[in-house]
């Protein structure tokens, strides 16, 4: 049976690959983002091969935007993928210099810190809260976390903390949704190429280091993450909830 899927931040990278994965299997997929262009492009590409992907503009950090989104979504959502986010420090022109200790630097630091929390943690919590009454029995919620939750994000910022917070918040969500037969999990990618995550600012040496950190000797692809999300939303994963699944080629190992 065709399902209804909502993928936040679905116009590019991992969200885009996930949208295509579900649409190719006959599901109706809603994708969101702040820019209409990537959403329109994806919807058009899907339509050319009879896929059903519909773009809706929404900033998932804003409660009023979510209220407006609800009015444009169907009453039943089978799978919610909280994928919107990223490291907002890449969008900040200059990092706050704490050594100065000046109030201006602290204000800038607070803004940058909150931006990551908003983009990665609040966005997922707000979206899930808004969609909660529409989540269907037998459905799944999947959040996109990060290897940075375990390893840090290599800066004095809050990206890793925001992704770690997402996993912790998901523990309570899994308990809340379990009695309704809805699972809630986190997929935590390592370095995934072919996304807009690094804003074309990934130095070659850093890229080489990230690839060398894997056991598989390659960068991840958006499809690696999409396949894992699809598994968590499949009938075979009904007893998996409250978990973090790592997709990083062994760059971060667990036991
Ligand atoms: N690529 C990696 O190496 C990597 C590693 C670990 C975790 N991740 C996580 O994977 C997820 C997907 O990122 P990606 O790698 O595919 O990068 P991406 O290509 O930059 O995708 C992120 C998408 O989210 C959207 N977005 C961002 N903030 C939003 C907001 N407030 N409201 C609505 N949409 C928003 C962006 O579109 P607009 O700008 O148009 O809104 C964009 O389409 C993110 O949560 C990221 O943190 C990625």
mmCIF file of C-alpha atoms and ligand atoms in Angstrom:
data_model
loop_
_atom_site.group_PDB
_atom_site.id
_atom_site.type_symbol
_atom_site.label_atom_id
_atom_site.label_comp_id
_atom_site.label_asym_id
_atom_site.label_seq_id
_atom_site.Cartn_x
_atom_site.Cartn_y
_atom_site.Cartn_z
ATOM 1 C CA UNK A 1 0.000 0.000 0.000
ATOM 2 C CA UNK A 2 1.300 3.459 -0.893
ATOM 3 C CA UNK A 3 2.293 5.475 2.149
ATOM 4 C CA UNK A 4 2.508 9.198 2.815
ATOM 5 C CA UNK A 5 5.994 10.357 3.742
ATOM 6 C CA UNK A 6 7.165 13.774 4.979
ATOM 7 C CA UNK A 7 10.861 14.553 4.604
ATOM 8 C CA UNK A 8 12.005 17.863 6.048
ATOM 9 C CA UNK A 9 14.871 19.546 4.210
ATOM 10 C CA UNK A 10 14.186 17.179 1.330
ATOM 11 C CA UNK A 11 15.292 19.354 -1.580
ATOM 12 C CA UNK A 12 18.999 18.465 -1.471
ATOM 13 C CA UNK A 13 21.511 15.877 -0.252
ATOM 14 C CA UNK A 14 20.325 13.110 2.055
ATOM 15 C CA UNK A 15 16.699 14.280 2.114
ATOM 16 C CA UNK A 16 16.561 14.367 -1.673
ATOM 17 C CA UNK A 17 17.964 10.834 -2.009
ATOM 18 C CA UNK A 18 15.469 9.624 0.597
ATOM 19 C CA UNK A 19 12.548 11.284 -1.174
ATOM 20 C CA UNK A 20 13.533 9.642 -4.434
ATOM 21 C CA UNK A 21 13.910 6.264 -2.734
ATOM 22 C CA UNK A 22 10.361 6.319 -1.346
ATOM 23 C CA UNK A 23 8.833 7.839 -4.499
ATOM 24 C CA UNK A 24 10.451 5.172 -6.708
ATOM 25 C CA UNK A 25 8.580 2.585 -4.628
ATOM 26 C CA UNK A 26 5.214 4.248 -5.145
ATOM 27 C CA UNK A 27 4.866 6.335 -1.987
ATOM 28 C CA UNK A 28 3.560 9.908 -1.949
ATOM 29 C CA UNK A 29 6.367 12.100 -0.652
ATOM 30 C CA UNK A 30 6.157 15.645 0.705
ATOM 31 C CA UNK A 31 9.480 17.478 0.910
ATOM 32 C CA UNK A 32 10.103 20.789 2.641
ATOM 33 C CA UNK A 33 12.814 23.429 2.761
ATOM 34 C CA UNK A 34 13.227 27.184 2.986
ATOM 35 C CA UNK A 35 14.130 27.633 -0.709
ATOM 36 C CA UNK A 36 11.462 26.751 -3.277
ATOM 37 C CA UNK A 37 13.909 26.093 -6.178
ATOM 38 C CA UNK A 38 15.395 22.736 -5.054
ATOM 39 C CA UNK A 39 11.912 21.509 -4.107
ATOM 40 C CA UNK A 40 10.432 22.477 -7.473
ATOM 41 C CA UNK A 41 13.351 20.858 -9.313
ATOM 42 C CA UNK A 42 12.947 17.598 -7.418
ATOM 43 C CA UNK A 43 9.159 17.489 -7.883
ATOM 44 C CA UNK A 44 9.601 18.063 -11.605
ATOM 45 C CA UNK A 45 12.271 15.351 -11.955
ATOM 46 C CA UNK A 46 10.072 12.884 -10.079
ATOM 47 C CA UNK A 47 7.027 13.680 -12.218
ATOM 48 C CA UNK A 48 9.037 12.852 -15.363
ATOM 49 C CA UNK A 49 9.331 9.248 -14.128
ATOM 50 C CA UNK A 50 5.817 9.091 -12.639
ATOM 51 C CA UNK A 51 7.020 9.694 -9.071
ATOM 52 C CA UNK A 52 4.888 11.699 -6.660
ATOM 53 C CA UNK A 53 7.071 14.234 -4.815
ATOM 54 C CA UNK A 54 5.457 17.487 -3.680
ATOM 55 C CA UNK A 55 7.449 20.471 -2.422
ATOM 56 C CA UNK A 56 6.263 22.777 0.358
ATOM 57 C CA UNK A 57 8.245 25.746 1.624
ATOM 58 C CA UNK A 58 8.680 25.705 5.406
ATOM 59 C CA UNK A 59 11.266 26.831 7.951
ATOM 60 C CA UNK A 60 11.078 24.113 10.595
ATOM 61 C CA UNK A 61 12.544 26.316 13.328
ATOM 62 C CA UNK A 62 9.453 28.556 13.261
ATOM 63 C CA UNK A 63 6.204 27.499 14.982
ATOM 64 C CA UNK A 64 4.086 29.724 12.732
ATOM 65 C CA UNK A 65 5.605 28.132 9.615
ATOM 66 C CA UNK A 66 4.672 24.705 10.945
ATOM 67 C CA UNK A 67 1.094 25.788 11.548
ATOM 68 C CA UNK A 68 0.936 26.952 7.934
ATOM 69 C CA UNK A 69 2.496 23.667 6.780
ATOM 70 C CA UNK A 70 -0.161 21.625 8.596
ATOM 71 C CA UNK A 71 -2.852 23.283 6.511
ATOM 72 C CA UNK A 72 -1.169 21.947 3.349
ATOM 73 C CA UNK A 73 -0.474 18.398 4.501
ATOM 74 C CA UNK A 74 -2.829 15.402 4.528
ATOM 75 C CA UNK A 75 -4.459 14.180 7.740
ATOM 76 C CA UNK A 76 -2.365 10.993 7.793
ATOM 77 C CA UNK A 77 1.436 10.751 7.757
ATOM 78 C CA UNK A 78 2.984 7.269 7.790
ATOM 79 C CA UNK A 79 6.640 8.238 7.928
ATOM 80 C CA UNK A 80 8.181 11.468 9.203
ATOM 81 C CA UNK A 81 11.871 12.041 8.451
ATOM 82 C CA UNK A 82 13.296 14.945 10.445
ATOM 83 C CA UNK A 83 16.238 15.595 8.153
ATOM 84 C CA UNK A 84 16.345 19.427 7.971
ATOM 85 C CA UNK A 85 19.429 20.838 9.641
ATOM 86 C CA UNK A 86 23.153 21.121 9.250
ATOM 87 C CA UNK A 87 26.081 22.860 10.893
ATOM 88 C CA UNK A 88 24.961 26.488 11.006
ATOM 89 C CA UNK A 89 28.519 27.534 11.867
ATOM 90 C CA UNK A 90 29.278 27.089 8.135
ATOM 91 C CA UNK A 91 26.839 29.948 7.443
ATOM 92 C CA UNK A 92 28.431 32.285 9.970
ATOM 93 C CA UNK A 93 30.987 34.663 8.488
ATOM 94 C CA UNK A 94 33.281 34.714 11.509
ATOM 95 C CA UNK A 95 33.447 32.608 14.630
ATOM 96 C CA UNK A 96 33.073 34.348 18.004
ATOM 97 C CA UNK A 97 36.434 34.956 19.649
ATOM 98 C CA UNK A 98 35.908 33.991 23.276
ATOM 99 C CA UNK A 99 39.378 35.068 24.283
ATOM 100 C CA UNK A 100 38.312 38.671 23.862
ATOM 101 C CA UNK A 101 35.635 38.148 26.480
ATOM 102 C CA UNK A 102 33.749 41.160 25.223
ATOM 103 C CA UNK A 103 29.984 41.244 25.440
ATOM 104 C CA UNK A 104 29.707 41.522 21.664
ATOM 105 C CA UNK A 105 31.586 38.262 21.259
ATOM 106 C CA UNK A 106 29.403 36.526 23.813
ATOM 107 C CA UNK A 107 26.288 37.763 22.066
ATOM 108 C CA UNK A 108 27.616 36.459 18.744
ATOM 109 C CA UNK A 109 28.567 33.166 20.388
ATOM 110 C CA UNK A 110 25.084 32.819 21.912
ATOM 111 C CA UNK A 111 23.484 33.482 18.530
ATOM 112 C CA UNK A 112 25.686 30.933 16.782
ATOM 113 C CA UNK A 113 25.123 28.371 19.555
ATOM 114 C CA UNK A 114 21.339 28.816 19.452
ATOM 115 C CA UNK A 115 21.309 28.619 15.649
ATOM 116 C CA UNK A 116 22.596 25.030 15.742
ATOM 117 C CA UNK A 117 20.197 24.051 18.518
ATOM 118 C CA UNK A 118 17.306 25.563 16.562
ATOM 119 C CA UNK A 119 18.337 24.051 13.229
ATOM 120 C CA UNK A 120 18.912 20.498 14.446
ATOM 121 C CA UNK A 121 17.093 19.928 17.733
ATOM 122 C CA UNK A 122 14.198 22.374 18.003
ATOM 123 C CA UNK A 123 13.272 21.877 14.333
ATOM 124 C CA UNK A 124 12.804 18.114 14.823
ATOM 125 C CA UNK A 125 10.959 18.510 18.127
ATOM 126 C CA UNK A 126 8.613 21.198 16.762
ATOM 127 C CA UNK A 127 7.879 19.230 13.607
ATOM 128 C CA UNK A 128 7.151 16.027 15.494
ATOM 129 C CA UNK A 129 4.938 17.889 17.952
ATOM 130 C CA UNK A 130 2.985 19.517 15.115
ATOM 131 C CA UNK A 131 2.560 16.237 13.230
ATOM 132 C CA UNK A 132 1.968 14.015 16.258
ATOM 133 C CA UNK A 133 -1.846 13.739 15.924
ATOM 134 C CA UNK A 134 -1.447 12.765 12.265
ATOM 135 C CA UNK A 135 1.187 10.046 12.731
ATOM 136 C CA UNK A 136 -0.381 6.772 11.681
ATOM 137 C CA UNK A 137 -0.368 3.515 13.645
ATOM 138 C CA UNK A 138 2.359 1.257 12.223
ATOM 139 C CA UNK A 139 4.354 4.330 11.192
ATOM 140 C CA UNK A 140 7.864 5.579 11.860
ATOM 141 C CA UNK A 141 9.690 8.745 12.841
ATOM 142 C CA UNK A 142 13.349 8.965 11.823
ATOM 143 C CA UNK A 143 15.612 11.858 12.813
ATOM 144 C CA UNK A 144 18.939 12.542 11.130
ATOM 145 C CA UNK A 145 21.590 12.850 13.820
ATOM 146 C CA UNK A 146 25.333 12.919 13.234
ATOM 147 C CA UNK A 147 28.643 11.312 14.044
ATOM 148 C CA UNK A 148 29.315 14.706 15.660
ATOM 149 C CA UNK A 149 27.058 13.663 18.580
ATOM 150 C CA UNK A 150 29.739 11.137 19.560
ATOM 151 C CA UNK A 151 32.868 12.729 18.177
ATOM 152 C CA UNK A 152 32.181 16.466 18.407
ATOM 153 C CA UNK A 153 32.090 18.712 15.377
ATOM 154 C CA UNK A 154 35.676 19.923 15.559
ATOM 155 C CA UNK A 155 34.803 23.425 16.654
ATOM 156 C CA UNK A 156 33.783 25.291 19.788
ATOM 157 C CA UNK A 157 30.225 25.402 18.458
ATOM 158 C CA UNK A 158 27.081 23.454 19.303
ATOM 159 C CA UNK A 159 26.487 21.269 16.235
ATOM 160 C CA UNK A 160 27.571 18.048 17.975
ATOM 161 C CA UNK A 161 25.656 18.988 21.120
ATOM 162 C CA UNK A 162 22.516 19.701 19.110
ATOM 163 C CA UNK A 163 22.687 16.265 17.466
ATOM 164 C CA UNK A 164 23.409 14.563 20.815
ATOM 165 C CA UNK A 165 20.376 16.333 22.266
ATOM 166 C CA UNK A 166 18.278 14.956 19.432
ATOM 167 C CA UNK A 167 19.170 11.366 20.400
ATOM 168 C CA UNK A 168 18.320 12.034 24.038
ATOM 169 C CA UNK A 169 15.030 13.709 23.172
ATOM 170 C CA UNK A 170 14.214 10.697 21.009
ATOM 171 C CA UNK A 171 14.331 8.396 24.066
ATOM 172 C CA UNK A 172 11.185 10.000 25.456
ATOM 173 C CA UNK A 173 9.610 10.214 22.019
ATOM 174 C CA UNK A 174 10.049 6.451 21.517
ATOM 175 C CA UNK A 175 8.251 5.828 24.823
ATOM 176 C CA UNK A 176 5.455 8.242 23.933
ATOM 177 C CA UNK A 177 4.833 6.793 20.467
ATOM 178 C CA UNK A 178 5.456 3.099 21.241
ATOM 179 C CA UNK A 179 1.939 2.382 22.568
ATOM 180 C CA UNK A 180 0.549 3.686 19.258
ATOM 181 C CA UNK A 181 2.821 1.274 17.332
ATOM 182 C CA UNK A 182 4.976 4.089 15.977
ATOM 183 C CA UNK A 183 8.757 3.726 16.101
ATOM 184 C CA UNK A 184 11.213 6.597 16.668
ATOM 185 C CA UNK A 185 14.891 6.305 15.798
ATOM 186 C CA UNK A 186 17.933 8.333 14.858
ATOM 187 C CA UNK A 187 20.154 7.688 11.843
ATOM 188 C CA UNK A 188 23.580 9.208 12.490
ATOM 189 C CA UNK A 189 25.643 9.775 9.333
ATOM 190 C CA UNK A 190 29.393 10.226 9.174
ATOM 191 C CA UNK A 191 30.905 12.134 6.254
ATOM 192 C CA UNK A 192 28.404 12.082 3.369
ATOM 193 C CA UNK A 193 29.504 13.567 0.036
ATOM 194 C CA UNK A 194 27.254 15.122 -2.628
ATOM 195 C CA UNK A 195 25.282 17.258 -0.192
ATOM 196 C CA UNK A 196 25.250 20.995 0.516
ATOM 197 C CA UNK A 197 26.278 20.337 4.116
ATOM 198 C CA UNK A 198 29.799 21.808 3.824
ATOM 199 C CA UNK A 199 28.683 24.743 1.621
ATOM 200 C CA UNK A 200 31.591 23.995 -0.797
ATOM 201 C CA UNK A 201 33.973 24.889 2.004
ATOM 202 C CA UNK A 202 35.461 21.473 2.763
ATOM 203 C CA UNK A 203 39.244 21.681 2.329
ATOM 204 C CA UNK A 204 40.777 18.776 0.379
ATOM 205 C CA UNK A 205 42.962 17.730 3.354
ATOM 206 C CA UNK A 206 39.948 17.594 5.666
ATOM 207 C CA UNK A 207 38.053 15.505 3.110
ATOM 208 C CA UNK A 208 40.981 13.099 2.841
ATOM 209 C CA UNK A 209 41.141 12.844 6.622
ATOM 210 C CA UNK A 210 37.408 12.080 6.864
ATOM 211 C CA UNK A 211 37.667 9.334 4.233
ATOM 212 C CA UNK A 212 40.827 7.919 5.849
ATOM 213 C CA UNK A 213 38.929 7.700 9.179
ATOM 214 C CA UNK A 214 36.538 5.130 7.726
ATOM 215 C CA UNK A 215 37.102 1.374 7.656
ATOM 216 C CA UNK A 216 35.535 1.241 4.191
ATOM 217 C CA UNK A 217 37.923 3.782 2.665
ATOM 218 C CA UNK A 218 35.251 5.905 1.028
ATOM 219 C CA UNK A 219 32.927 8.810 1.647
ATOM 220 C CA UNK A 220 29.308 7.994 2.378
ATOM 221 C CA UNK A 221 26.694 8.655 -0.295
ATOM 222 C CA UNK A 222 23.233 10.118 0.347
ATOM 223 C CA UNK A 223 21.811 6.761 -0.817
ATOM 224 C CA UNK A 224 23.643 4.981 2.052
ATOM 225 C CA UNK A 225 21.601 7.033 4.505
ATOM 226 C CA UNK A 226 18.393 6.805 2.464
ATOM 227 C CA UNK A 227 18.547 2.992 2.487
ATOM 228 C CA UNK A 228 18.922 2.957 6.280
ATOM 229 C CA UNK A 229 15.998 5.338 6.740
ATOM 230 C CA UNK A 230 13.900 3.173 4.425
ATOM 231 C CA UNK A 231 14.785 0.079 6.457
ATOM 232 C CA UNK A 232 13.693 1.760 9.702
ATOM 233 C CA UNK A 233 10.399 2.624 8.018
ATOM 234 C CA UNK A 234 9.922 -0.925 6.708
ATOM 235 C CA UNK A 235 7.880 -3.812 8.170
ATOM 236 C CA UNK A 236 11.151 -5.570 9.104
ATOM 237 C CA UNK A 237 12.044 -2.844 11.629
ATOM 238 C CA UNK A 238 8.869 -2.762 13.734
ATOM 239 C CA UNK A 239 10.670 -3.844 16.936
ATOM 240 C CA UNK A 240 13.462 -1.301 16.567
ATOM 241 C CA UNK A 241 12.775 1.934 18.426
ATOM 242 C CA UNK A 242 14.645 4.416 20.618
ATOM 243 C CA UNK A 243 17.899 3.573 18.816
ATOM 244 C CA UNK A 244 20.714 5.351 17.034
ATOM 245 C CA UNK A 245 21.891 3.669 13.816
ATOM 246 C CA UNK A 246 25.325 4.818 12.660
ATOM 247 C CA UNK A 247 26.048 5.128 8.933
ATOM 248 C CA UNK A 248 29.702 6.139 8.805
ATOM 249 C CA UNK A 249 31.772 3.362 7.217
ATOM 250 C CA UNK A 250 33.245 2.567 10.622
ATOM 251 C CA UNK A 251 34.610 6.049 11.310
ATOM 252 C CA UNK A 252 32.845 5.762 14.665
ATOM 253 C CA UNK A 253 32.493 2.208 15.928
ATOM 254 C CA UNK A 254 30.202 0.857 18.642
ATOM 255 C CA UNK A 255 30.076 -2.478 20.484
HETATM 256 N N1 LIG B 1 26.539 15.578 4.817
HETATM 257 C C1 LIG B 1 27.120 15.138 5.930
HETATM 258 O O1 LIG B 1 28.330 14.818 5.924
HETATM 259 C C2 LIG B 1 26.308 14.991 7.202
HETATM 260 C C3 LIG B 1 26.926 14.404 8.300
HETATM 261 C C4 LIG B 1 26.205 14.258 9.478
HETATM 262 C C5 LIG B 1 24.894 14.690 9.563
HETATM 263 N N2 LIG B 1 24.322 15.289 8.481
HETATM 264 C C6 LIG B 1 22.920 15.721 8.617
HETATM 265 O O2 LIG B 1 22.147 15.280 7.519
HETATM 266 C C7 LIG B 1 21.003 16.120 7.376
HETATM 267 C C8 LIG B 1 20.841 16.482 5.899
HETATM 268 O O3 LIG B 1 21.918 17.279 5.497
HETATM 269 P P1 LIG B 1 22.699 17.056 4.120
HETATM 270 O O4 LIG B 1 24.006 16.497 4.431
HETATM 271 O O5 LIG B 1 21.844 16.383 3.140
HETATM 272 O O6 LIG B 1 22.976 18.586 3.699
HETATM 273 P P2 LIG B 1 22.121 19.595 2.811
HETATM 274 O O7 LIG B 1 22.237 19.198 1.391
HETATM 275 O O8 LIG B 1 22.566 20.955 3.219
HETATM 276 O O9 LIG B 1 20.612 19.352 3.266
HETATM 277 C C9 LIG B 1 19.994 20.029 4.326
HETATM 278 C C10 LIG B 1 18.614 20.447 3.863
HETATM 279 O O10 LIG B 1 17.892 20.974 4.970
HETATM 280 C C11 LIG B 1 17.221 22.135 4.560
HETATM 281 N N3 LIG B 1 17.064 22.963 5.767
HETATM 282 C C12 LIG B 1 18.032 23.426 6.570
HETATM 283 N N4 LIG B 1 17.504 24.127 7.572
HETATM 284 C C13 LIG B 1 16.155 24.114 7.386
HETATM 285 C C14 LIG B 1 15.065 24.678 8.085
HETATM 286 N N5 LIG B 1 15.235 25.427 9.182
HETATM 287 N N6 LIG B 1 13.820 24.446 7.631
HETATM 288 C C15 LIG B 1 13.629 23.697 6.511
HETATM 289 N N7 LIG B 1 14.620 23.140 5.817
HETATM 290 C C16 LIG B 1 15.882 23.359 6.252
HETATM 291 C C17 LIG B 1 18.075 22.760 3.472
HETATM 292 O O11 LIG B 1 17.308 23.497 2.519
HETATM 293 P P3 LIG B 1 17.050 25.087 2.674
HETATM 294 O O12 LIG B 1 18.380 25.707 2.906
HETATM 295 O O13 LIG B 1 16.416 25.457 1.364
HETATM 296 O O14 LIG B 1 16.106 25.247 3.810
HETATM 297 C C18 LIG B 1 18.664 21.540 2.796
HETATM 298 O O15 LIG B 1 17.869 21.115 1.703
HETATM 299 C C19 LIG B 1 21.243 17.335 8.283
HETATM 300 O O16 LIG B 1 20.453 17.199 9.454
HETATM 301 C C20 LIG B 1 22.726 17.227 8.622
HETATM 302 O O17 LIG B 1 23.037 17.789 9.868
HETATM 303 C C21 LIG B 1 24.989 15.445 7.299
#
